[in-house]
Structure formats: structure tokens, C-alpha cells
Phi, psi and omega in degrees: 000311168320307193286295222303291187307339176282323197291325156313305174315316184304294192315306190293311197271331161300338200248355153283353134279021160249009172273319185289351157108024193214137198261338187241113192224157162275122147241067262096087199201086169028073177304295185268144174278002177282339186231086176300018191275149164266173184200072170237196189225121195252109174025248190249040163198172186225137186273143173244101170258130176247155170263016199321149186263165180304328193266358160269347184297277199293338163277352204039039180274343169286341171286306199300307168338300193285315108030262242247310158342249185337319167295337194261346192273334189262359170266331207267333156301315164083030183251064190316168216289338187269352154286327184284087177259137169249121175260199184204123155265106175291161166293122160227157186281138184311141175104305225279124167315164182285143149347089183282193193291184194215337169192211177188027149260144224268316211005049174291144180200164186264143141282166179219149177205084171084066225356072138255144176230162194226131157275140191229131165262108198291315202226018161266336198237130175296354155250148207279012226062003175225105203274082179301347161300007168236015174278007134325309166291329170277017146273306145012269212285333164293315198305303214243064165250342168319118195051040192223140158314109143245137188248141188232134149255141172091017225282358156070225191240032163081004208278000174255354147283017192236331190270348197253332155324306194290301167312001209062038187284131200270016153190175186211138192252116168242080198270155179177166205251315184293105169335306186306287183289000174273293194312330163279350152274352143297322174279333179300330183297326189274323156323300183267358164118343180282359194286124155171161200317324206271347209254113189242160179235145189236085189266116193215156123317085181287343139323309200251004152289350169278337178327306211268015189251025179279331192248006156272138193291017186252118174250151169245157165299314169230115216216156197220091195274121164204079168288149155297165182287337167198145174189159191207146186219163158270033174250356185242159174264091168094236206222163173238152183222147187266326190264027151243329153317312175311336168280312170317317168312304189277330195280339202249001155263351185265007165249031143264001166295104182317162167288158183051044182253145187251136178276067196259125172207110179260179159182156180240052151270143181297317168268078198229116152260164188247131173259090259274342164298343166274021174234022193282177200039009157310163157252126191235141174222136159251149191246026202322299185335286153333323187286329204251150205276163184332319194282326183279097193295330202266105189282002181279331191337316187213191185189139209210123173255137157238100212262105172243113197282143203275000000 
């Protein structure tokens, strides 16, 4: 039943990603709930996420399980076993930090996506560096990045400064806490050609670098917010929570927004209410449907606004 639905999934989405123009795609996305797994695909090799639920954890019907997995990805892919990285998400409990590194064969490599290219890492991190659930939105954020100040929060390893760059965006703000990932949102820049004096990278707490940015004159045309649901650090001051943080968040990019400056703010906590006081004087639309691309079936994934300050 597994191989038969991945095999299906393959047929449908390869030959629909080679019309988008992309070497890294899902064919797999825990179709049967009998089989938790992600399934995706980086040029010639394939990523593996599993969901184990706790009570297969504990019986250990999930080693066997992954087992039966793993043999159907390398016949039905056609992908030997040294290609083939597998993470394990565990169940965690809220409030618990994100997911640190996880190993340390490196399998870095380049990807292409909507003629842009990324470097992405299979085995060191359960995510890869490229969240393919938005690239609906980094198109988005390329068509209306022309001549416009952008600013990314939260900015993870740059592909939506790369995408507002790539537009001709007549500068890019790029904040984020981590070194690691600034430094890979710089190879991304550099990848396409794009690393210069217009494009600055930032290593901040971004709440509270947008806080500390109210009496400065640099306002943007656009801007693109995607916190994690929770995290916590010693380079941060206490913690961030998205549905307790988010109105103090949004009040405090929205006075940095040119008039008539755009907004994209996402997040993939699931129970995420939008609070209508962190949007007043906004024109607010969500655009979740739109935001998630064809390959992600489980639509629940993220949840996405597009926020225009008047």
C-alpha cells in the first residue's frame, strides 16, 4: 500500500517539478496515516522524515515499520541506501526548543527552484535549509520586490532575501540570531550572484530588534516575519512564544512599514489565533491556501497573512 502511493506521488510530482522549474520537491506527505512519514526529494538523493506516534515508539512497531519504509524508497525511487537521509521527529512537548543539529555527515548540496539555487543540508539539521512550504510566497515576494526596501525576520538561511534580491529589490534587511545561518544566507546570495554592499545580513533577536528600531528613520516597502512557534536561547532575552508575542510583534513592524508597505506573517503553529488588535489599521487577508505549494498535500502545514499598512 506504501510503495504503490509513493510511486504514485513520484510519477505525479516529478514530471510536475520539472515544469516549475525545481529539483527539490515532496512526493510523500504522510498520504496514509498509517505511514507517518515526509518524502522528499533533492536532485539524487532523498530526504526522510518520520512522525513516529509514541505508542509505535514504545512497541516498536516503528523500527520495523521504517524498515519497510526505507526498502520501498530505495526500489520504488530507485535511490541507493548511501543516498537516503532519515530524520526522526519526535513528539515534543510545547515550550520545548527547536530541533538542534542532529548529525554531522554534512550531505550539503545545491538545489534549484524557480531558476534560483540553495544550498541545503540532508544530515546535519532536521530541517533542511529550505522550508519548500513557502515557495509560493518567495514568488510572491520576488513579482513585488522591484525597487522596494526589504526587510526578512526570523530570516532562517535567507531564501526569501534571495527571492526579493533576485527581484531587484533596491535593498534587503536580513535579521536572524543564528551565525550559522546567516552565514548560509550569505552563500545563498552568493550562490546567485547576488552577495553586495545593497543586501546587509544581521545577527539579532528579531523581536527585539524590530522593538529597538522605532525611533529610526529606515522604513520598508516589504517585509517578510516567519517566527518559529517557540524558542528559546541564551543569545535572547527570556522566550518567544508566537500566539503570546504576536501582537507586541506585529505592532512593532507595522510602525516600520512605508505607507502602503506589505506585510507577509506566517507561522506553522496550528492552534495560531491572529489577534485582531495586532492588526488594527491594516488591510489584512489570509492567504494560507494560496501560500502552500501543489506537492504539500497535508494543508495544514503553515498558515500565512498578507498584512498592508495604510
Amino acid at each position: 500500500m506504501f510503495a504503490n502511493r509513493l510511486r504514485k506521488g513520484d510519477k505525479r510530482f516529478r514530471k510536475w517539478a520539472r515544469t516549475q522549474g525545481l529539483t527539490a520537491f515532496r512526493v510523500y506527505d504522510r498520504d496514509i496515516p498509517e505511514y507517518p512519514y515526509a518524502i522528499d526529494v533533492y536532485g539524487d538523493r532523498v530526504h526522510v522524515v518520520e512522525y513516529p506516534r509514541r505508542r509505535a515508539i514504545a512497541s516498536g512497531a516503528a523500527d520495523t515499520q521504517r524498515e519497510e519504509v526505507l526498502a520501498a524508497v530505495t526500489q520504488v525511487l530507485a535511490v541507493p541506501s548511501e543516498r537516503i537521509f532519515v530524520k526522526t521527529h519526535t513528539p515534543q512537548p510545547w515550550g520545548r526548543s527547536q530541533y538542534g543539529r542532529v548529525g554531522q555527515d554534512s550531505g550539503r548540496i545545491v538545489v534549484e527552484e524557480q531558476g534560483l539555487k540553495f544550498w541545503v543540508n540532508l544530515g546535519d539539521y532536521l530541517d533542511t535549509g529550505l522550508f519548500m512550504d513557502h515557495r509560493n510566497t518567495r514568488a510572491r515576494v520576488r513579482e513585488e520586490a522591484r525597487g522596494k526596501r526589504f526587510l526578512n525576520l526570523f530570516a532562517y538561511t535567507g531564501a526569501f532575501t534571495v527571492y526579493a534580491a533576485a527581484g531587484g529589490a533596491a535593498s534587503t534587511m536580513t535579521v536572524d540570531l543564528s551565525n550559522t545561518y546567516l552565514d548560509w544566507a550569505e552563500d545563498n546570495l552568493d550562490l546567485n550572484g547576488l552577495a553586495n554592499a545593497r543586501h546587509t545580513l544581521v545577527r539579532a533577536d528579531a523581536k527585539a530588534w524590530v522593538e529597538a528600531q522605532a525611533d529610526a528613520p529606515e522604513r520598508y516597502d516589504l517585509v517578510v516575519c516567519d517566527p518559529p512557534s517557540f524558542s528559546t536561547s541564551k543569545k535572547m532575552s527570556g522566550s518567544f512564544n508566537v500566539q503570546r508575542d504576536h501582537p507586541r510583534l506585529l505592532a512593532a513592524i507595522r510602525a516600520l512599514l512605508a505607507p502602503g508597505g506589505v506585510l507577509y506573517f506566517s507561522n506553522n503553529f496550528l492552534g495560531f489565533q491572529l489577534e485582531p488588535k495586532a492588526t488594527r489599521g491594516m488591510e489584512v487577508e489570509e492567504i494560507t491556501p494560496r501560500s502552500i505549494p501543489e506537492d504539500f498535500q497535508r494543508k495544514e502545514i503553515h498558515r500565512c497573512w498578507r498584512m498592508v499598512a495604510p
